[in-house]
Coordinates of C-alpha atoms and ligand atoms in Angstrom, one line a residue:
M1 CA 111.4 79.5 77.5
S2 CA 108.3 81.6 78.1
T3 CA 109.6 85.3 78.5
L4 CA 107.0 87.3 76.3
F5 CA 104.2 87.3 79.0
E6 CA 102.0 86.8 76.2
H7 CA 101.3 83.0 76.5
G8 CA 98.2 82.1 75.3
A9 CA 97.3 85.3 73.4
T10 CA 96.8 83.5 70.0
L11 CA 96.8 80.1 71.0
A12 CA 92.9 78.4 70.3
P13 CA 93.2 75.0 71.7
Q14 CA 90.9 72.0 70.4
I15 CA 88.3 71.7 73.1
D16 CA 86.0 68.5 72.8
A17 CA 82.3 69.5 73.4
A18 CA 81.1 66.4 74.3
A19 CA 84.0 65.6 77.0
A20 CA 82.9 68.8 78.6
Q21 CA 79.5 68.4 78.9
R22 CA 80.0 64.7 80.4
A23 CA 82.4 66.3 82.6
Y24 CA 79.7 68.8 83.6
E25 CA 76.8 65.7 83.8
L26 CA 79.7 63.6 86.3
D27 CA 80.4 66.5 88.1
R28 CA 76.3 67.7 89.2
L29 CA 76.4 63.2 89.8
H30 CA 78.9 62.9 92.1
V31 CA 81.7 66.0 93.1
F32 CA 80.6 68.0 96.5
H33 CA 81.7 71.5 96.0
S34 CA 83.6 73.7 98.6
W35 CA 81.5 76.2 100.1
S36 CA 78.2 75.6 98.1
A37 CA 74.8 74.6 98.6
Q38 CA 75.1 71.7 95.9
D39 CA 71.8 72.2 94.3
L40 CA 72.1 75.6 93.2
I41 CA 75.0 75.9 91.6
S42 CA 75.9 75.3 88.2
P43 CA 79.6 75.2 87.5
M44 CA 81.4 76.4 84.2
V45 CA 83.5 73.5 83.0
I46 CA 86.9 74.6 81.9
S47 CA 88.9 72.5 79.4
A48 CA 91.9 74.4 79.1
A49 CA 94.1 77.3 80.1
Q50 CA 96.9 79.2 78.7
G51 CA 99.0 82.2 80.2
S52 CA 96.5 84.6 81.5
Y53 CA 93.5 82.7 79.4
V54 CA 91.1 79.7 80.0
W55 CA 88.4 78.0 77.5
D56 CA 85.5 76.7 78.9
G57 CA 83.8 73.4 77.4
D58 CA 82.1 75.1 74.5
G59 CA 85.7 76.7 73.6
T60 CA 84.6 80.5 74.5
R61 CA 88.1 81.9 75.7
Y62 CA 88.1 84.0 78.8
L63 CA 90.9 86.5 80.1
D64 CA 91.8 85.3 83.8
F65 CA 91.6 88.6 86.1
S66 CA 91.1 86.5 89.0
S67 CA 94.3 84.2 88.7
Q68 CA 91.7 81.2 89.9
L69 CA 91.9 81.6 93.8
V70 CA 94.4 84.4 93.4
N71 CA 97.2 81.4 92.8
T72 CA 97.9 81.6 89.5
N73 CA 100.6 83.9 90.0
I74 CA 102.8 82.5 86.9
G75 CA 99.5 82.2 84.7
H76 CA 98.7 78.8 83.3
Q77 CA 100.8 76.0 82.0
H78 CA 104.2 77.7 82.1
E79 CA 106.3 75.7 79.8
R80 CA 109.3 75.5 82.5
V81 CA 107.1 74.4 85.7
V82 CA 105.2 71.8 83.7
A83 CA 108.2 70.4 82.2
A84 CA 109.5 70.3 85.9
I85 CA 107.0 68.6 87.2
A86 CA 107.1 65.6 84.3
E87 CA 110.5 65.5 84.8
Q88 CA 110.1 65.0 88.6
A89 CA 107.7 62.6 87.7
A90 CA 109.7 60.5 85.6
K91 CA 112.5 60.7 88.1
L92 CA 110.7 60.2 91.3
C93 CA 107.0 60.6 92.3
T94 CA 107.0 60.7 95.9
I95 CA 108.9 59.6 99.1
A96 CA 108.1 59.9 102.5
P97 CA 108.8 63.6 104.4
T98 CA 111.3 61.2 106.9
Y99 CA 113.6 61.5 103.9
A100 CA 115.9 64.3 102.5
N101 CA 115.0 64.8 98.5
E102 CA 116.6 67.1 96.1
A103 CA 113.7 68.7 95.3
R104 CA 112.8 69.8 98.3
S105 CA 115.8 70.8 99.7
E106 CA 115.9 73.4 96.5
A107 CA 112.9 75.0 97.2
A108 CA 113.2 75.3 100.8
R109 CA 116.7 77.3 99.8
L110 CA 114.8 79.2 97.5
I111 CA 111.7 80.5 100.0
S112 CA 114.7 80.8 102.8
E113 CA 116.4 83.1 100.3
R114 CA 113.5 85.1 99.5
T115 CA 111.7 85.3 102.9
P116 CA 112.8 88.6 104.6
G117 CA 115.1 88.6 107.9
A118 CA 116.5 85.2 109.0
L119 CA 113.6 83.2 108.6
N120 CA 115.9 80.3 106.7
R121 CA 113.8 77.0 107.9
V122 CA 110.8 75.6 106.0
F123 CA 108.4 73.5 107.0
F124 CA 106.1 72.1 104.2
T125 CA 102.4 71.4 104.0
N126 CA 99.8 71.0 101.0
G127 CA 98.1 74.4 101.5
G128 CA 97.3 77.4 103.1
A129 CA 95.3 76.6 105.9
D130 CA 97.2 73.7 107.3
A131 CA 100.2 76.2 107.3
N132 CA 98.7 78.1 109.1
E133 CA 97.6 75.5 111.8
H134 CA 101.4 74.3 112.2
A135 CA 102.5 77.7 112.7
V136 CA 100.1 78.5 115.5
R137 CA 101.1 75.3 117.0
M138 CA 105.1 76.2 116.5
A139 CA 103.7 79.3 118.3
R140 CA 102.0 77.7 121.3
L141 CA 104.6 75.4 122.4
H142 CA 107.5 78.3 121.6
T143 CA 105.7 80.7 123.8
G144 CA 103.8 78.0 126.1
R145 CA 100.6 80.5 125.9
P146 CA 97.0 79.6 124.6
K147 CA 95.6 82.3 122.9
V148 CA 95.8 83.9 119.3
L149 CA 94.7 87.4 118.0
S150 CA 93.6 87.6 114.2
A151 CA 91.8 90.4 112.4
Y152 CA 87.7 91.1 111.8
R153 CA 87.9 91.0 107.6
S154 CA 90.3 88.2 107.3
Y155 CA 90.3 84.6 105.9
H156 CA 92.6 81.9 107.3
G157 CA 91.7 78.6 105.7
G158 CA 88.6 76.0 105.8
T159 CA 90.3 74.0 108.7
Q160 CA 89.0 74.0 112.0
L161 CA 91.5 76.4 113.7
A162 CA 91.9 78.4 110.3
V163 CA 88.0 79.2 110.1
N164 CA 88.0 79.9 113.5
L165 CA 90.6 82.4 112.9
T166 CA 89.1 83.5 110.1
G167 CA 87.4 87.1 110.6
D168 CA 85.0 86.7 107.7
P169 CA 81.4 85.3 107.3
R170 CA 82.6 82.2 106.8
R171 CA 83.6 81.4 110.3
W172 CA 79.8 81.9 111.3
A173 CA 78.8 78.3 110.4
N174 CA 81.7 76.7 111.6
D175 CA 82.1 78.6 115.0
S176 CA 82.4 76.0 117.4
A177 CA 84.2 78.4 119.6
S178 CA 87.7 77.2 118.8
T179 CA 89.3 77.7 122.5
G180 CA 91.2 80.7 122.3
T181 CA 90.8 82.7 119.1
V182 CA 90.4 86.2 119.4
H183 CA 89.6 88.9 116.8
F184 CA 90.7 92.6 116.8
F185 CA 89.5 95.2 114.2
P186 CA 92.2 96.2 111.7
P187 CA 93.0 99.5 110.3
Y188 CA 90.5 100.0 107.1
L189 CA 89.8 103.7 106.5
Y190 CA 87.5 103.7 103.7
R191 CA 85.1 102.1 106.7
T192 CA 86.8 102.8 109.8
T193 CA 85.7 101.6 112.8
F194 CA 87.8 104.4 114.6
H195 CA 86.4 107.5 113.2
S196 CA 89.6 108.1 111.7
T197 CA 90.1 111.1 108.5
T198 CA 93.5 109.9 107.8
H199 CA 95.8 107.2 106.9
A200 CA 98.1 108.4 109.3
E201 CA 94.9 108.4 112.2
E202 CA 93.8 105.1 111.5
C203 CA 97.1 103.4 112.3
E204 CA 97.3 104.8 115.5
R205 CA 94.3 104.3 116.8
A206 CA 94.2 100.9 115.4
L207 CA 97.5 99.8 116.9
A208 CA 95.9 101.5 119.9
H209 CA 93.1 99.1 120.0
L210 CA 95.3 96.3 119.3
E211 CA 97.3 97.4 122.4
Q212 CA 94.2 97.4 124.3
V213 CA 93.0 94.1 123.1
I214 CA 96.5 92.4 124.1
T215 CA 95.8 94.4 127.5
F216 CA 92.6 93.2 128.7
E217 CA 93.2 89.2 127.2
G218 CA 96.4 89.5 129.1
P219 CA 99.5 89.3 127.6
S220 CA 100.7 86.1 129.3
T221 CA 98.1 84.3 127.8
I222 CA 98.7 85.3 123.9
A223 CA 100.6 83.1 122.0
A224 CA 100.4 84.8 118.7
I225 CA 99.4 87.3 116.8
M226 CA 98.4 86.0 112.9
L227 CA 97.9 89.1 110.0
E228 CA 97.6 89.1 106.6
S229 CA 100.6 91.5 105.6
V230 CA 97.4 92.9 103.1
P231 CA 94.2 91.5 103.8
G232 CA 92.9 89.6 100.7
T233 CA 89.4 88.5 100.0
A234 CA 88.5 90.1 102.7
G235 CA 88.6 93.6 100.4
I236 CA 92.5 94.2 99.4
Y237 CA 92.5 97.1 102.2
V238 CA 96.2 97.5 102.2
P239 CA 97.6 98.6 105.9
P240 CA 98.6 102.1 106.2
P241 CA 102.1 102.6 106.4
G242 CA 103.7 101.9 109.9
Y243 CA 100.8 99.3 111.0
L244 CA 103.2 96.2 110.4
Q245 CA 105.7 97.8 112.0
G246 CA 103.1 99.0 115.0
V247 CA 102.5 95.3 115.0
R248 CA 105.8 94.1 115.2
E249 CA 106.8 96.1 118.3
L250 CA 103.5 95.2 120.5
C251 CA 104.7 91.3 119.4
T252 CA 107.9 91.8 120.7
R253 CA 107.0 94.1 123.7
Y254 CA 104.6 91.6 124.9
G255 CA 107.1 88.3 124.1
I256 CA 103.8 87.6 121.1
V257 CA 104.9 85.3 117.9
F258 CA 104.2 87.6 114.9
I259 CA 102.3 85.5 111.8
A260 CA 102.7 87.3 108.8
D261 CA 99.9 84.8 106.4
E262 CA 101.1 85.5 103.4
V263 CA 99.1 82.4 101.6
M264 CA 98.1 85.1 98.9
T265 CA 100.4 88.1 99.1
G266 CA 103.6 86.1 98.8
F267 CA 105.3 85.4 95.6
G268 CA 104.9 88.7 93.6
R269 CA 101.0 89.5 94.0
T270 CA 102.2 92.7 95.5
G271 CA 104.8 93.6 93.5
R272 CA 107.2 92.2 96.1
W273 CA 108.3 88.4 97.1
F274 CA 106.2 89.5 100.1
A275 CA 104.3 92.4 101.2
V276 CA 105.7 92.4 104.7
E277 CA 108.9 94.1 102.8
H278 CA 106.8 97.0 101.9
D279 CA 107.0 98.1 105.7
G280 CA 110.1 97.0 106.3
V281 CA 109.1 93.9 108.8
V282 CA 110.5 90.6 110.0
P283 CA 107.6 88.8 111.5
D284 CA 108.6 85.2 113.6
L285 CA 106.6 83.1 111.0
L286 CA 105.6 83.0 107.7
T287 CA 103.1 81.0 106.1
F288 CA 102.7 80.9 102.4
A289 CA 100.9 78.6 99.0
K290 CA 99.5 79.4 97.0
G291 CA 102.0 81.6 94.7
V292 CA 105.1 79.4 95.6
N293 CA 103.9 77.2 92.5
S294 CA 101.3 78.8 91.0
G295 CA 98.8 75.9 92.6
Y296 CA 100.6 73.6 89.6
V297 CA 100.6 70.9 92.7
P298 CA 98.9 71.8 96.0
L299 CA 101.9 73.1 98.4
G300 CA 101.8 75.9 101.5
G301 CA 104.5 76.1 104.3
V302 CA 106.1 77.8 107.3
A303 CA 109.2 79.7 107.2
I304 CA 110.3 79.7 110.4
S305 CA 112.8 82.0 112.5
P306 CA 115.5 80.5 114.5
E307 CA 114.5 81.4 117.8
I308 CA 111.4 79.2 117.3
A309 CA 113.5 76.5 115.3
A310 CA 115.6 76.4 117.8
T311 CA 112.9 75.2 120.0
F312 CA 112.2 72.5 118.2
G313 CA 116.4 71.9 118.0
E314 CA 116.4 68.9 121.0
R315 CA 112.4 68.8 121.1
V316 CA 110.4 66.3 119.2
Y317 CA 107.8 69.0 116.9
P318 CA 104.5 67.2 117.4
G319 CA 103.0 67.5 113.8
G320 CA 103.6 66.2 110.2
L321 CA 101.9 65.2 107.0
T322 CA 102.6 62.1 104.7
Y323 CA 102.9 64.9 101.8
S324 CA 105.2 67.2 103.6
G325 CA 107.7 68.4 101.4
H326 CA 106.4 66.6 98.1
P327 CA 108.0 65.6 94.9
L328 CA 106.4 67.0 92.3
A329 CA 105.0 70.1 94.4
T330 CA 108.4 71.1 95.4
A331 CA 110.0 70.8 92.1
A332 CA 107.3 72.6 90.6
A333 CA 107.8 75.5 93.2
V334 CA 111.7 75.3 92.5
A335 CA 110.7 76.0 88.4
T336 CA 108.2 78.6 89.6
I337 CA 110.8 80.6 91.5
N338 CA 113.6 80.2 89.1
A339 CA 110.8 81.2 86.0
M340 CA 110.0 84.1 88.2
Q341 CA 113.1 85.3 89.0
D342 CA 114.6 84.7 85.6
E343 CA 111.4 86.5 84.1
K344 CA 111.3 89.5 86.0
M345 CA 107.7 88.4 86.9
V346 CA 107.9 90.3 90.8
E347 CA 109.3 93.8 88.8
H348 CA 106.6 93.0 86.0
A349 CA 103.9 93.1 88.8
A350 CA 105.0 96.1 90.4
M351 CA 105.4 98.0 87.4
L352 CA 101.2 97.1 86.1
G353 CA 100.5 98.2 89.5
T354 CA 101.9 101.6 89.6
D355 CA 101.7 102.1 85.8
V356 CA 98.9 100.2 84.6
I357 CA 96.0 98.9 87.2
G358 CA 96.5 101.9 89.8
P359 CA 95.9 105.0 87.2
A360 CA 93.2 103.0 85.1
L361 CA 91.3 102.4 88.8
A362 CA 91.9 106.1 90.0
Q363 CA 90.2 107.0 86.5
F364 CA 87.3 104.7 87.3
A365 CA 86.5 106.2 90.4
E366 CA 86.7 109.5 88.8
R367 CA 84.2 108.7 86.1
H368 CA 81.7 106.2 87.8
A369 CA 79.4 106.8 90.9
V370 CA 79.3 103.9 91.5
V371 CA 83.1 103.0 92.5
G372 CA 83.4 103.6 96.5
E373 CA 86.9 103.4 96.8
T374 CA 89.7 101.3 94.6
R375 CA 92.9 100.3 96.3
G376 CA 96.2 97.9 96.0
L377 CA 99.6 96.8 95.2
G378 CA 101.0 95.0 91.9
V379 CA 98.7 93.0 90.8
F380 CA 96.4 92.8 93.7
W381 CA 93.7 95.6 93.3
A382 CA 89.9 96.0 94.7
I383 CA 86.9 98.0 93.7
E384 CA 84.2 98.9 96.2
L385 CA 81.3 99.0 94.8
V386 CA 78.2 101.5 96.3
R387 CA 74.8 102.8 95.8
N388 CA 75.8 105.9 97.5
R389 CA 79.2 107.7 97.9
E390 CA 77.8 109.8 100.3
T391 CA 76.1 106.6 102.6
R392 CA 78.7 104.4 101.5
E393 CA 76.3 101.6 100.9
P394 CA 77.4 98.4 99.6
L395 CA 76.2 96.8 95.9
A396 CA 75.9 93.9 97.9
P397 CA 75.6 93.4 101.7
Y398 CA 78.6 92.4 104.0
G399 CA 78.6 88.5 103.4
A400 CA 76.4 87.9 100.7
S401 CA 76.0 88.4 97.1
S402 CA 73.2 90.8 95.5
P403 CA 71.2 90.5 92.2
D404 CA 72.8 93.6 91.0
M405 CA 76.4 92.0 91.5
N406 CA 75.4 89.0 89.6
Q407 CA 74.5 90.9 86.8
L408 CA 77.8 92.6 86.5
I409 CA 79.9 89.2 87.0
A410 CA 77.3 87.7 84.0
E411 CA 78.5 91.0 82.1
C412 CA 82.1 90.6 82.5
K413 CA 81.9 87.3 81.2
S414 CA 79.8 87.7 78.5
R415 CA 82.3 90.1 77.1
G416 CA 85.4 87.2 77.8
L417 CA 86.4 88.4 81.4
L418 CA 86.8 86.0 84.5
P419 CA 86.3 88.4 87.6
F420 CA 87.2 87.2 90.9
V421 CA 84.3 89.2 93.1
N422 CA 83.6 88.8 96.7
F423 CA 80.2 90.5 97.9
N424 CA 80.1 94.2 96.8
R425 CA 83.5 94.3 95.5
I426 CA 85.6 93.7 92.0
H427 CA 89.1 92.5 92.3
V428 CA 91.3 92.7 90.0
V429 CA 93.9 90.3 90.4
P430 CA 95.7 88.7 87.0
P431 CA 98.6 86.7 87.0
C432 CA 101.7 88.3 87.7
N433 CA 103.3 88.1 83.9
T434 CA 99.8 89.4 82.5
S435 CA 101.2 91.7 79.5
V436 CA 100.3 95.3 79.6
A437 CA 98.2 94.9 76.5
D438 CA 96.0 92.2 78.1
V439 CA 95.6 94.4 81.5
E440 CA 94.5 96.9 79.4
K441 CA 92.2 94.5 77.8
G442 CA 90.6 93.3 80.9
L443 CA 90.1 97.4 82.4
A444 CA 88.6 98.6 78.9
I445 CA 85.7 95.5 80.0
L446 CA 85.8 96.3 83.4
D447 CA 84.9 100.2 82.4
D448 CA 82.0 99.1 80.1
V449 CA 80.4 97.1 82.9
L450 CA 80.9 100.1 85.6
T451 CA 79.0 102.1 83.5
I452 CA 76.3 99.5 83.5
A453 CA 76.5 99.1 87.3
D454 CA 76.2 103.0 86.8
G455 CA 72.8 102.8 85.8
L456 CA 71.8 100.1 88.4
I457 CA 72.4 102.5 91.0
G458 CA 70.5 105.3 88.7
G459 CA 73.8 107.1 88.2
Ligands
LIG501 C1 95.1 84.6 103.4 C2 94.8 83.3 103.1 N1 95.3 82.3 103.9 C3 94.8 81.1 104.3 C4 94.3 80.3 103.1 C5 93.3 79.4 102.9 O1 94.5 78.3 101.8 P1 94.4 76.8 101.5 O2 92.8 77.3 100.7 O3 95.4 77.0 100.6 O4 94.4 76.1 102.7 C6 93.8 81.7 102.1 C7 93.1 80.8 101.0 O5 92.6 81.5 100.1 C8 94.3 82.8 101.9 O6 93.6 84.0 101.1

């Protein structure tokens, strides 16, 4: 059993450089990549991974401070999960969602036990976007209302409705004015829309703004508010205390379904099983994916309140997927959740946030002129880079990269660190079970790279 949070620190896998080269060539000939101009990319070949490390096709080792797309919460190749997938594959690879199945039932039980309140029914999907699509469908049918409100600076997935709910530039090219999606401004003190100077002010003003949007859109037309509990790719800006409570109250007052998108924040990322716990909030629907089984097999889902489940007690729920609750994916979820529990990974993630990453990032903010703000929880942190602390001009414009940011990514990689970067931010998002020593190693590399960044802005 892997109890030591040290997976991969010493292991050196055999890398077949010729196979890696062929993988690269075939990729360039035949693979069509997400969110990319196909001729302008040069994907790194990853040939092996273990714990918090990956190896490229030349055998170079990298500390994975990205958790890939912030999904490998238990690190790579956790032996209990790999074994559970193999065991399930030998027993029963696939079965239609019509039937009951041990792996699916047990996964639903383990998830229900950990979601807040009485969210005790689980609809399984293949990932996060379709979880959000189904959550909205449930909310619309439950309320009989058409519109959904979501925040600017958010990401909810790549399918048509989910990308139209998204509040970042990935929506623009797909913006077909998907009926009934309306955006509002979330609280974000560092770049406040509301001219606030304190978190309390920002919280109060953002809630007043949201209530105005509800009033002017017409409460009787709004089915749901969808909100990332801590917005992730858009900047890991932790909502001020009381904000999620306030949204909960508005939803209750106006009969609106509160959908918490916990696709990125769920399963330990913020040092709790779910990020809504930080504000003591129970949503009506909670969507999850990524960390539920660390992405070892694609899986997502919606945890459903008793009231919404009851809507579909004697009325057909008009939705489904061939692979809903796929046995390999749900067996991986069972093993992942049990491993996280037994190895106290959620507690470990919380400790990394309070004792290691948080204090180190606070020091970076003091020492490096390029650091505008650092913020986060658990193993979910952002470093916001600026050219000028007074003007807060970002090191890359909103919605884009810049030569400076590209150089910093290259500097990280040349030092053996795989970072997660979005626009002008570096996100510190290692697996929940990364050892303190490895986190400190990654932070030391970031410290060096920030010194280079200081030089870029003449600091
Ligand atoms: C908050 C959030 N919601 C939804 C999604 C979409 O999930 P998927 O890519 O599994 O469809 C993501 C993916 O990054 C996400 O971060």
